[in-house]
Amino acid sequence: MFIQTESTPNPTTLKFLPGREVMGSGAVADFPDRDSAGRSRLAAALFEIPDVARVFFGSDFISVTKSDGDWRHLKPPILGAIMEHFTRELPLFENSGPEVPEADPEERYSDEDAEVVEQIKELLDTRVRPAVANDGGDIIFRRFDGKTGIVSLYLRGSCAGCPSSVITLKHGIENMLRHYIPEVTAVEAV
C-alpha cells in the first residue's frame, strides 16, 4: 500500500492520501482533540502518537495536525497507523458510522434570510469546499446576520489554525460572496 503525503498551506498539518476512499464523497469527520476521537479506531490510533493534535477525515484523505515536533519523526508512525488500519480493513467507525446530526445546532439565521443563506451555502459547496478540501480542510456555514450582512464560518481540518486562513476568508471567500450576494458585507471565522 502506498500512502501519498502532501503539504498544506498550514505548516502544522500534512495531508495523507491512502489511495482509497476514507469518508466517501462529500462526507467529513473532524477530531479537534484526543477526547473527540470517540468511535473512530483510526483517529484514536493517530492520537496515540505523541504531538498529534488534530485529525480530520475527508472523502479520500486524512489530515493530521501536529502540536509540536518534527514531521521527519512524526510521519513514520502516522503512515504506519494509517497503513495498518487500511491493510487490516478495519472499519473507520465502530458501530454504524460517524454521528451526523440531522440539523446543525450551531447553524443560525432568521427565516427571512433563508433564501440568502441557501445562496451562500450553494457557493460554499460548489466553489469553496472543494478547493479547501484539496488543502486538507473544510469550511462550514454557521450563521448569517441579515442586519449586518456578516457570514460566520467554521474552519476544520488543516484550515483550523492555518496562518493563511485569514487571507483565504477575507480576500477569497468574502470577495466572492460579496460579488454574487449583495446582502453579504463581511465573512468571519468562529
Short mmCIF file of C-alpha atoms in Angstrom, two decimals:
data_model
loop_
_atom_site.label_atom_id
_atom_site.label_comp_id
_atom_site.label_asym_id
_atom_site.label_seq_id
_atom_site.Cartn_x
_atom_site.Cartn_y
_atom_site.Cartn_z
CA MET A 1 0.00 0.00 0.00
CA PHE A 2 1.37 3.41 -1.00
CA ILE A 3 0.26 6.45 1.00
CA GLN A 4 0.94 9.77 -0.66
CA THR A 5 1.77 12.74 1.58
CA GLU A 6 1.05 16.35 0.63
CA SER A 7 1.87 19.57 2.39
CA THR A 8 -0.91 22.05 3.10
CA PRO A 9 -0.90 25.84 3.47
CA ASN A 10 -0.89 25.17 7.22
CA PRO A 11 2.70 24.22 8.16
CA THR A 12 1.48 22.23 11.17
CA THR A 13 -0.76 19.98 9.02
CA LEU A 14 0.02 17.27 6.49
CA LYS A 15 -2.46 15.57 4.18
CA PHE A 16 -2.21 11.78 3.81
CA LEU A 17 -3.81 10.11 0.77
CA PRO A 18 -4.13 6.32 1.22
CA GLY A 19 -5.22 5.80 -2.39
CA ARG A 20 -8.70 4.72 -1.37
CA GLU A 21 -11.90 6.18 -0.03
CA VAL A 22 -11.75 7.41 3.56
CA MET A 23 -15.14 9.04 4.30
CA GLY A 24 -16.64 8.96 0.83
CA SER A 25 -18.00 11.69 -1.37
CA GLY A 26 -18.96 14.85 0.50
CA ALA A 27 -18.53 13.33 3.96
CA VAL A 28 -16.05 14.56 6.57
CA ALA A 29 -15.21 13.91 10.22
CA ASP A 30 -13.24 16.30 12.42
CA PHE A 31 -11.47 15.30 15.62
CA PRO A 32 -10.10 18.50 17.16
CA ASP A 33 -8.63 16.63 20.15
CA ARG A 34 -7.98 13.18 21.61
CA ASP A 35 -11.30 13.12 23.50
CA SER A 36 -13.28 13.61 20.29
CA ALA A 37 -11.79 10.50 18.62
CA GLY A 38 -14.67 8.56 20.15
CA ARG A 39 -15.77 5.72 17.96
CA SER A 40 -13.05 6.03 15.31
CA ARG A 41 -10.31 3.43 15.71
CA LEU A 42 -8.07 5.21 13.23
CA ALA A 43 -8.43 8.63 14.88
CA ALA A 44 -7.76 7.06 18.28
CA ALA A 45 -4.65 5.30 16.92
CA LEU A 46 -3.35 8.56 15.44
CA PHE A 47 -3.87 10.40 18.73
CA GLU A 48 -1.69 7.76 20.44
CA ILE A 49 1.24 9.24 18.52
CA PRO A 50 2.95 11.99 20.55
CA ASP A 51 2.38 15.53 19.25
CA VAL A 52 -0.69 14.67 17.13
CA ALA A 53 -3.10 17.50 17.96
CA ARG A 54 -5.95 17.16 15.42
CA VAL A 55 -7.21 14.57 12.93
CA PHE A 56 -9.56 15.23 10.02
CA PHE A 57 -11.05 12.67 7.59
CA GLY A 58 -12.07 13.86 4.13
CA SER A 59 -13.52 11.96 1.20
CA ASP A 60 -10.19 10.36 0.21
CA PHE A 61 -7.65 11.85 2.63
CA ILE A 62 -6.63 12.19 6.26
CA SER A 63 -5.23 15.47 7.57
CA VAL A 64 -3.08 15.33 10.69
CA THR A 65 -2.12 18.45 12.62
CA LYS A 66 0.84 18.42 14.99
CA SER A 67 1.23 20.44 18.17
CA ASP A 68 4.99 20.26 18.15
CA GLY A 69 7.74 18.01 16.89
CA ASP A 70 9.36 17.44 13.54
CA TRP A 71 7.48 15.89 10.62
CA ARG A 72 10.53 13.69 9.93
CA HIS A 73 9.87 11.94 13.25
CA LEU A 74 6.07 12.06 13.13
CA LYS A 75 5.44 10.84 9.57
CA PRO A 76 6.65 7.24 10.03
CA PRO A 77 4.28 6.35 12.92
CA ILE A 78 1.40 8.22 11.23
CA LEU A 79 1.97 6.35 7.97
CA GLY A 80 2.23 3.10 9.96
CA ALA A 81 -1.08 3.68 11.75
CA ILE A 82 -2.88 4.55 8.50
CA MET A 83 -1.35 1.59 6.66
CA GLU A 84 -2.19 -0.86 9.44
CA HIS A 85 -5.76 0.38 9.59
CA PHE A 86 -6.44 0.03 5.86
CA THR A 87 -4.48 -3.18 5.24
CA ARG A 88 -6.37 -4.86 8.09
CA GLU A 89 -9.58 -3.50 6.51
CA LEU A 90 -10.83 -2.20 9.84
CA PRO A 91 -13.99 -0.08 9.88
CA LEU A 92 -13.37 3.65 10.17
CA PHE A 93 -16.02 3.90 12.89
CA GLU A 94 -17.30 1.40 15.40
CA ASN A 95 -21.00 0.56 15.02
CA SER A 96 -22.83 2.46 12.28
CA GLY A 97 -20.51 5.35 11.47
CA PRO A 98 -19.88 8.93 12.44
CA GLU A 99 -22.50 10.74 14.42
CA VAL A 100 -24.05 13.18 11.99
CA PRO A 101 -26.75 15.46 13.37
CA GLU A 102 -29.76 15.95 11.12
CA ALA A 103 -29.62 19.71 11.55
CA ASP A 104 -26.54 21.56 12.70
CA PRO A 105 -27.38 23.08 16.10
CA GLU A 106 -24.75 25.77 15.52
CA GLU A 107 -26.36 26.98 12.30
CA ARG A 108 -28.37 30.17 12.86
CA TYR A 109 -30.24 32.61 10.66
CA SER A 110 -33.70 34.14 10.51
CA ASP A 111 -36.44 32.73 8.29
CA GLU A 112 -36.45 35.90 6.19
CA ASP A 113 -32.78 35.26 5.34
CA ALA A 114 -33.36 31.66 4.23
CA GLU A 115 -33.02 32.45 0.51
CA VAL A 116 -29.75 34.33 1.02
CA VAL A 117 -28.43 31.51 3.22
CA GLU A 118 -29.23 28.95 0.51
CA GLN A 119 -27.23 31.04 -1.99
CA ILE A 120 -24.33 31.27 0.47
CA LYS A 121 -24.36 27.52 1.08
CA GLU A 122 -24.54 26.78 -2.64
CA LEU A 123 -21.47 28.92 -3.33
CA LEU A 124 -19.60 27.40 -0.40
CA ASP A 125 -20.46 23.84 -1.51
CA THR A 126 -19.64 24.32 -5.19
CA ARG A 127 -16.71 26.76 -5.14
CA VAL A 128 -15.11 26.91 -1.71
CA ARG A 129 -15.31 23.49 -0.05
CA PRO A 130 -13.76 21.57 -2.98
CA ALA A 131 -10.82 23.99 -3.03
CA VAL A 132 -10.15 23.83 0.71
CA ALA A 133 -10.55 20.02 0.64
CA ASN A 134 -7.58 19.99 -1.74
CA ASP A 135 -5.64 21.64 1.08
CA GLY A 136 -6.84 19.08 3.66
CA GLY A 137 -9.55 21.16 5.29
CA ASP A 138 -13.19 22.12 5.28
CA ILE A 139 -15.30 25.23 5.83
CA ILE A 140 -18.82 25.03 7.23
CA PHE A 141 -21.56 27.68 7.28
CA ARG A 142 -22.59 28.66 10.82
CA ARG A 143 -24.53 31.94 10.75
CA PHE A 144 -25.77 34.80 8.66
CA ASP A 145 -26.87 38.05 10.25
CA GLY A 146 -29.22 39.76 7.81
CA LYS A 147 -28.97 43.07 9.69
CA THR A 148 -25.17 43.34 9.45
CA GLY A 149 -24.56 41.11 6.42
CA ILE A 150 -21.92 39.11 8.30
CA VAL A 151 -21.42 35.44 7.40
CA SER A 152 -19.82 33.27 10.11
CA LEU A 153 -17.90 30.17 9.02
CA TYR A 154 -16.32 27.33 10.98
CA LEU A 155 -12.89 26.10 9.84
CA ARG A 156 -11.97 22.42 10.17
CA GLY A 157 -9.02 20.20 9.38
CA SER A 158 -5.94 22.00 8.08
CA CYS A 159 -7.92 25.26 7.83
CA ALA A 160 -8.23 25.47 11.62
CA GLY A 161 -5.28 27.47 12.88
CA CYS A 162 -3.80 27.98 9.42
CA PRO A 163 -1.83 31.23 9.12
CA SER A 164 -3.26 31.87 5.64
CA SER A 165 -6.89 31.24 6.65
CA VAL A 166 -7.48 34.96 7.31
CA ILE A 167 -6.32 35.77 3.78
CA THR A 168 -8.50 32.98 2.37
CA LEU A 169 -11.52 34.22 4.32
CA LYS A 170 -11.11 37.92 3.61
CA HIS A 171 -9.67 38.03 0.12
CA GLY A 172 -11.08 34.84 -1.31
CA ILE A 173 -14.37 33.81 0.26
CA GLU A 174 -15.56 37.25 1.37
CA ASN A 175 -14.88 38.86 -2.01
CA MET A 176 -16.63 36.02 -3.85
CA LEU A 177 -19.71 36.06 -1.60
CA ARG A 178 -19.96 39.86 -1.78
CA HIS A 179 -19.69 39.70 -5.57
CA TYR A 180 -22.52 37.18 -6.00
CA ILE A 181 -24.68 38.07 -2.98
CA PRO A 182 -25.07 41.82 -2.33
CA GLU A 183 -26.53 41.19 1.14
CA VAL A 184 -23.15 39.86 2.34
CA THR A 185 -20.86 42.55 3.77
CA ALA A 186 -18.21 40.50 5.60
CA VAL A 187 -17.04 36.99 6.50
CA GLU A 188 -15.64 35.91 9.86
CA ALA A 189 -14.32 32.68 11.38
CA VAL A 190 -15.97 31.30 14.51
#
